[in-house]
Tab-separated table of N, CA and C in Angstrom:
chain	number	residue	atom	x	y	z
N	19	MET	N	214.580	203.837	97.271
N	19	MET	CA	213.506	202.295	97.600
N	19	MET	C	212.765	202.154	96.323
N	20	LYS	N	212.101	203.214	95.610
N	20	LYS	CA	211.417	202.805	94.494
N	20	LYS	C	212.401	202.296	93.304
N	21	LYS	N	213.285	202.771	92.771
N	21	LYS	CA	214.335	202.337	92.142
N	21	LYS	C	214.658	200.763	92.566
N	22	VAL	N	215.027	200.635	93.804
N	22	VAL	CA	215.374	199.256	93.920
N	22	VAL	C	214.368	198.112	93.654
N	23	LEU	N	213.046	198.557	94.093
N	23	LEU	CA	211.360	197.357	93.858
N	23	LEU	C	211.576	197.328	92.662
N	24	LEU	N	211.944	198.544	91.642
N	24	LEU	CA	211.490	198.334	89.956
N	24	LEU	C	212.863	197.544	89.570
N	25	THR	N	213.926	198.116	90.078
N	25	THR	CA	215.077	196.879	89.237
N	25	THR	C	214.959	195.551	89.908
N	26	LEU	N	214.114	195.046	90.983
N	26	LEU	CA	213.737	193.645	91.550
N	26	LEU	C	213.002	192.995	90.794
N	27	SER	N	211.756	193.793	90.582
N	27	SER	CA	210.294	193.664	89.756
N	27	SER	C	210.816	193.638	88.640
N	28	ILE	N	212.031	194.022	87.476
N	28	ILE	CA	212.326	194.005	86.281
N	28	ILE	C	212.886	192.531	86.126
N	29	CYS	N	213.931	192.366	87.300
N	29	CYS	CA	214.431	191.256	87.051
N	29	CYS	C	213.415	189.957	87.422
N	30	LEU	N	213.012	189.598	88.439
N	30	LEU	CA	212.305	188.947	88.813
N	30	LEU	C	211.051	188.539	87.252
N	31	THR	N	210.603	189.400	86.644
N	31	THR	CA	209.612	189.431	85.823
N	31	THR	C	210.366	188.926	84.154
N	32	ALA	N	211.766	189.240	84.085
N	32	ALA	CA	212.745	188.439	83.262
N	32	ALA	C	213.088	187.390	83.409
N	33	SER	N	213.574	186.773	84.654
N	33	SER	CA	213.508	185.541	84.986
N	33	SER	C	212.501	184.594	84.637
N	34	LEU	N	211.408	185.152	85.182
N	34	LEU	CA	210.257	183.748	84.957
N	34	LEU	C	209.867	183.437	83.846
N	35	GLY	N	210.504	185.088	82.649
N	35	GLY	CA	210.052	184.556	81.460
N	35	GLY	C	210.831	183.874	80.481
N	36	PHE	N	212.612	183.751	81.038
N	36	PHE	CA	212.829	182.504	80.421
N	36	PHE	C	212.880	181.662	81.155
N	37	SER	N	212.552	181.399	82.011
N	37	SER	CA	212.639	180.236	82.748
N	37	SER	C	211.383	179.285	82.036
N	38	GLN	N	210.402	179.472	81.520
N	38	GLN	CA	209.603	178.550	80.824
N	38	GLN	C	209.575	178.259	79.245
N	39	GLU	N	209.927	177.237	79.263
N	39	GLU	CA	210.086	176.505	78.058
N	39	GLU	C	209.532	177.198	76.876
N	40	PRO	N	209.573	177.509	75.675
N	40	PRO	CA	208.671	178.504	74.733
N	40	PRO	C	207.640	177.251	74.548
N	41	GLN	N	206.106	177.563	73.802
N	41	GLN	CA	205.621	177.099	73.470
N	41	GLN	C	205.756	176.584	71.628
N	42	LYS	N	205.027	175.167	71.160
N	42	LYS	CA	205.172	175.485	69.910
N	42	LYS	C	203.512	174.967	69.365
N	43	ILE	N	203.511	174.738	67.974
N	43	ILE	CA	202.183	174.569	67.514
N	43	ILE	C	202.358	172.818	66.746
N	44	ILE	N	202.233	171.990	67.420
N	44	ILE	CA	202.555	170.736	66.161
N	44	ILE	C	201.015	170.535	65.437
N	45	PHE	N	200.776	170.412	64.195
N	45	PHE	CA	200.201	169.622	63.046
N	45	PHE	C	200.421	168.906	62.890
N	46	GLY	N	199.197	168.200	61.968
N	46	GLY	CA	199.535	166.831	61.336
N	46	GLY	C	198.205	166.313	60.803
N	47	THR	N	198.325	164.966	60.158
N	47	THR	CA	197.253	164.302	60.127
N	47	THR	C	197.294	162.514	60.425
N	48	VAL	N	196.245	161.848	60.748
N	48	VAL	CA	196.515	160.887	61.158
N	48	VAL	C	195.883	159.894	60.246
N	49	SER	N	196.501	158.866	60.050
N	49	SER	CA	195.707	157.439	58.919
N	49	SER	C	195.751	156.235	59.517
N	50	ASP	N	195.507	155.362	58.805
N	50	ASP	CA	195.995	153.641	58.558
N	50	ASP	C	196.601	153.724	57.303
N	51	ASP	N	196.658	152.323	56.885
N	51	ASP	CA	197.128	151.873	55.540
N	51	ASP	C	196.244	152.669	54.848
N	52	PHE	N	194.628	152.858	54.879
N	52	PHE	CA	193.574	153.068	53.423
N	52	PHE	C	193.107	154.766	53.892
N	53	ARG	N	192.786	155.257	54.955
N	53	ARG	CA	192.142	156.134	54.648
N	53	ARG	C	192.632	156.874	56.024
N	54	VAL	N	191.887	158.374	56.402
N	54	VAL	CA	192.078	159.263	57.158
N	54	VAL	C	191.669	159.108	58.521
N	55	LEU	N	192.066	159.071	59.586
N	55	LEU	CA	191.121	158.713	60.819
N	55	LEU	C	190.557	160.036	61.774
N	56	LYS	N	189.230	159.755	62.050
N	56	LYS	CA	189.113	160.786	62.585
N	56	LYS	C	188.729	160.278	64.126
N	57	ASP	N	188.088	161.001	64.783
N	57	ASP	CA	188.320	160.767	66.498
N	57	ASP	C	189.541	159.972	66.819
N	58	VAL	N	190.751	160.253	66.717
N	58	VAL	CA	191.903	160.125	67.102
N	58	VAL	C	192.391	160.709	68.211
N	59	ASN	N	192.766	160.400	69.852
N	59	ASN	CA	193.154	161.216	71.125
N	59	ASN	C	194.066	161.528	70.897
N	60	ILE	N	194.769	162.510	70.966
N	60	ILE	CA	196.464	163.276	71.282
N	60	ILE	C	196.506	163.735	72.301
N	61	THR	N	197.336	163.393	73.102
N	61	THR	CA	197.292	163.783	74.683
N	61	THR	C	198.625	163.974	74.921
N	62	ILE	N	199.300	164.581	75.859
N	62	ILE	CA	200.663	165.131	76.609
N	62	ILE	C	200.894	164.094	77.197
N	63	LYS	N	201.738	163.432	77.141
N	63	LYS	CA	201.903	161.987	78.386
N	63	LYS	C	201.788	162.797	79.686
N	64	GLY	N	201.500	162.440	80.578
N	64	GLY	CA	201.117	162.431	82.306
N	64	GLY	C	200.758	164.215	82.322
N	65	ASN	N	200.060	164.374	81.180
N	65	ASN	CA	198.942	165.490	81.520
N	65	ASN	C	197.500	165.691	81.031
N	66	ASP	N	196.706	166.380	82.091
N	66	ASP	CA	195.014	165.903	81.343
N	66	ASP	C	194.604	166.974	79.972
N	67	GLY	N	193.755	166.595	79.354
N	67	GLY	CA	193.790	166.963	78.227
N	67	GLY	C	193.747	166.621	77.508
N	68	GLY	N	193.581	167.236	75.996
N	68	GLY	CA	194.223	166.595	74.849
N	68	GLY	C	193.512	167.031	73.427
N	69	VAL	N	193.543	166.401	72.652
N	69	VAL	CA	192.405	166.865	71.645
N	69	VAL	C	192.515	165.675	70.712
N	70	ALA	N	191.320	165.713	69.600
N	70	ALA	CA	191.595	164.561	68.551
N	70	ALA	C	191.311	165.214	67.184
N	71	THR	N	191.364	164.034	66.783
N	71	THR	CA	191.295	164.698	65.121
N	71	THR	C	189.985	164.806	64.535
N	72	ASP	N	189.980	165.838	63.444
N	72	ASP	CA	188.628	165.906	63.427
N	72	ASP	C	188.441	164.919	61.964
N	73	SER	N	187.202	165.480	61.126
N	73	SER	CA	186.864	164.600	60.427
N	73	SER	C	187.691	164.118	59.075
N	74	ASP	N	188.682	165.268	58.333
N	74	ASP	CA	189.934	164.795	57.677
N	74	ASP	C	191.013	164.169	58.280
N	75	GLY	N	190.995	164.091	59.174
N	75	GLY	CA	192.012	163.263	60.639
N	75	GLY	C	193.300	164.161	60.674
N	76	LYS	N	192.977	165.837	60.553
N	76	LYS	CA	193.743	166.606	61.278
N	76	LYS	C	193.899	166.780	62.783
N	77	TYR	N	194.817	167.360	62.778
N	77	TYR	CA	194.711	168.208	64.341
N	77	TYR	C	195.890	169.222	64.386
N	78	GLU	N	196.006	169.587	65.673
N	78	GLU	CA	196.916	170.875	66.213
N	78	GLU	C	196.754	170.441	67.646
N	79	ILE	N	197.938	170.666	68.352
N	79	ILE	CA	198.321	170.599	69.917
N	79	ILE	C	199.164	171.559	70.081
N	80	GLN	N	199.043	172.396	71.163
N	80	GLN	CA	199.987	173.197	71.672
N	80	GLN	C	200.931	172.121	72.660
N	81	THR	N	202.525	172.295	72.922
N	81	THR	CA	203.549	171.271	73.494
N	81	THR	C	204.360	171.993	73.871
N	82	LYS	N	205.496	171.826	74.295
N	82	LYS	CA	206.951	171.966	74.030
N	82	LYS	C	207.762	170.736	74.096
N	83	GLU	N	208.713	171.358	73.515
N	83	GLU	CA	209.945	170.359	73.150
N	83	GLU	C	209.792	169.610	74.664
N	84	GLY	N	210.677	167.976	74.071
N	84	GLY	CA	210.760	167.238	75.150
N	84	GLY	C	209.251	166.494	75.762
N	85	ASP	N	207.915	167.125	75.544
N	85	ASP	CA	207.133	166.397	75.805
N	85	ASP	C	206.764	165.002	75.449
N	86	VAL	N	205.893	164.371	74.951
N	86	VAL	CA	205.796	162.964	74.515
N	86	VAL	C	204.295	163.298	74.193
N	87	LEU	N	204.021	163.259	72.900
N	87	LEU	CA	202.581	162.924	72.529
N	87	LEU	C	202.071	161.283	72.390
N	88	VAL	N	200.926	161.180	72.802
N	88	VAL	CA	200.249	160.093	72.424
N	88	VAL	C	199.011	159.989	71.945
N	89	PHE	N	199.083	159.186	70.659
N	89	PHE	CA	198.041	158.693	69.577
N	89	PHE	C	197.264	157.719	69.905
N	90	SER	N	196.010	157.625	70.419
N	90	SER	CA	195.358	156.564	70.336
N	90	SER	C	193.985	156.512	70.072
N	91	ARG	N	193.864	155.285	69.573
N	91	ARG	CA	192.241	154.754	69.434
N	91	ARG	C	191.933	154.116	69.595
N	92	MET	N	190.403	153.169	69.597
N	92	MET	CA	189.800	151.958	70.655
N	92	MET	C	190.031	151.116	69.357
N	93	GLY	N	190.832	149.702	69.169
N	93	GLY	CA	190.800	148.786	68.280
N	93	GLY	C	192.503	149.064	67.691
N	94	LEU	N	192.980	150.029	67.658
N	94	LEU	CA	194.492	150.721	67.082
N	94	LEU	C	195.688	150.529	68.219
N	95	LEU	N	196.633	150.101	68.252
N	95	LEU	CA	197.622	150.186	68.880
N	95	LEU	C	198.482	151.647	69.287
N	96	PRO	N	198.564	152.045	70.586
N	96	PRO	CA	199.012	153.509	70.559
N	96	PRO	C	199.977	154.065	70.427
N	97	ILE	N	200.326	155.142	69.852
N	97	ILE	CA	201.970	155.369	69.526
N	97	ILE	C	202.426	156.490	70.597
N	98	GLU	N	203.793	156.241	70.980
N	98	GLU	CA	204.020	157.638	71.505
N	98	GLU	C	205.348	158.191	70.604
N	99	ILE	N	205.386	159.603	70.715
N	99	ILE	CA	206.411	160.343	69.928
N	99	ILE	C	207.227	161.599	71.126
N	100	ARG	N	208.221	161.952	70.898
N	100	ARG	CA	208.631	162.453	71.749
N	100	ARG	C	208.812	163.736	70.716
N	101	VAL	N	208.526	165.289	71.294
N	101	VAL	CA	208.525	166.139	70.513
N	101	VAL	C	210.346	166.553	70.646
N	102	GLU	N	210.263	167.314	69.234
N	102	GLU	CA	212.058	167.556	69.149
N	102	GLU	C	211.967	168.805	68.712
N	103	ASP	N	213.032	170.037	69.008
N	103	ASP	CA	213.221	171.627	68.462
N	103	ASP	C	213.023	171.460	67.517
N	104	VAL	N	213.106	170.446	66.461
N	104	VAL	CA	212.510	170.523	65.181
N	104	VAL	C	211.252	170.513	64.668
N	105	THR	N	210.369	169.361	65.872
N	105	THR	CA	209.133	168.752	65.330
N	105	THR	C	208.016	170.308	65.177
N	106	ARG	N	207.389	170.033	63.937
N	106	ARG	CA	206.644	170.695	63.684
N	106	ARG	C	205.514	170.046	63.268
N	107	VAL	N	205.274	169.237	62.207
N	107	VAL	CA	204.417	168.865	61.527
N	107	VAL	C	204.700	167.277	61.951
N	108	LEU	N	203.726	166.510	62.279
N	108	LEU	CA	203.673	165.286	62.571
N	108	LEU	C	202.262	164.258	62.134
N	109	ASN	N	202.682	163.554	60.920
N	109	ASN	CA	202.026	162.753	60.153
N	109	ASN	C	202.078	161.815	61.097
N	110	VAL	N	200.984	160.816	61.877
N	110	VAL	CA	201.203	159.151	62.245
N	110	VAL	C	200.144	158.529	61.001
N	111	THR	N	200.620	157.001	61.219
N	111	THR	CA	200.018	155.985	60.531
N	111	THR	C	199.930	155.138	61.669
N	112	MET	N	198.501	154.859	62.262
N	112	MET	CA	198.395	153.627	63.055
N	112	MET	C	197.850	152.412	62.492
N	113	PHE	N	198.025	151.433	63.280
N	113	PHE	CA	198.065	149.876	62.948
N	113	PHE	C	197.053	149.062	63.835
N	114	GLU	N	196.317	148.681	63.447
N	114	GLU	CA	195.168	147.513	63.873
N	114	GLU	C	196.093	146.800	65.321
N	115	LYS	N	195.372	146.651	66.586
N	115	LYS	CA	195.909	145.849	67.565
N	115	LYS	C	195.204	144.547	67.129
N	116	VAL	N	196.207	143.604	66.663
N	116	VAL	CA	195.512	142.077	66.720
N	116	VAL	C	195.939	141.403	68.029
N	117	GLU	N	194.819	140.854	68.700
N	117	GLU	CA	194.749	139.747	69.579
N	117	GLU	C	194.165	138.610	69.708
N	118	GLU	N	195.192	137.451	69.695
N	118	GLU	CA	194.979	136.249	69.732
N	118	GLU	C	193.602	135.504	70.670
N	119	LEU	N	192.879	134.995	70.345
N	119	LEU	CA	192.284	134.543	71.446
N	119	LEU	C	192.571	133.572	71.634
N	120	LYS	N	192.725	132.747	72.952
N	120	LYS	CA	193.155	131.400	73.047
N	120	LYS	C	191.920	130.766	73.130
N	121	GLU	N	192.325	129.213	72.880
N	121	GLU	CA	191.045	128.265	72.387
N	121	GLU	C	189.989	128.247	73.839
């Protein structure tokens, strides 16, 4: 009986380990046309939490293949980028959000 339970336990643990997608760390720098940008929010679409760029415009976030990273900051157009299996470094350039006012 103990052998059966031990074998079952090992199989269950192994199947749980293989069913989870491997996590990876993505890092890079966020800038506009002229300088690096601090305080840009980087989140995983559909999840809570995230990170922000530091004073040098650098960030690091833990994610997995298939996740969509959303880069956003007030006054700039948001950018969405899907994480691929080869993605390791994402240097992003953001652009101003231009809104025309009606008379």
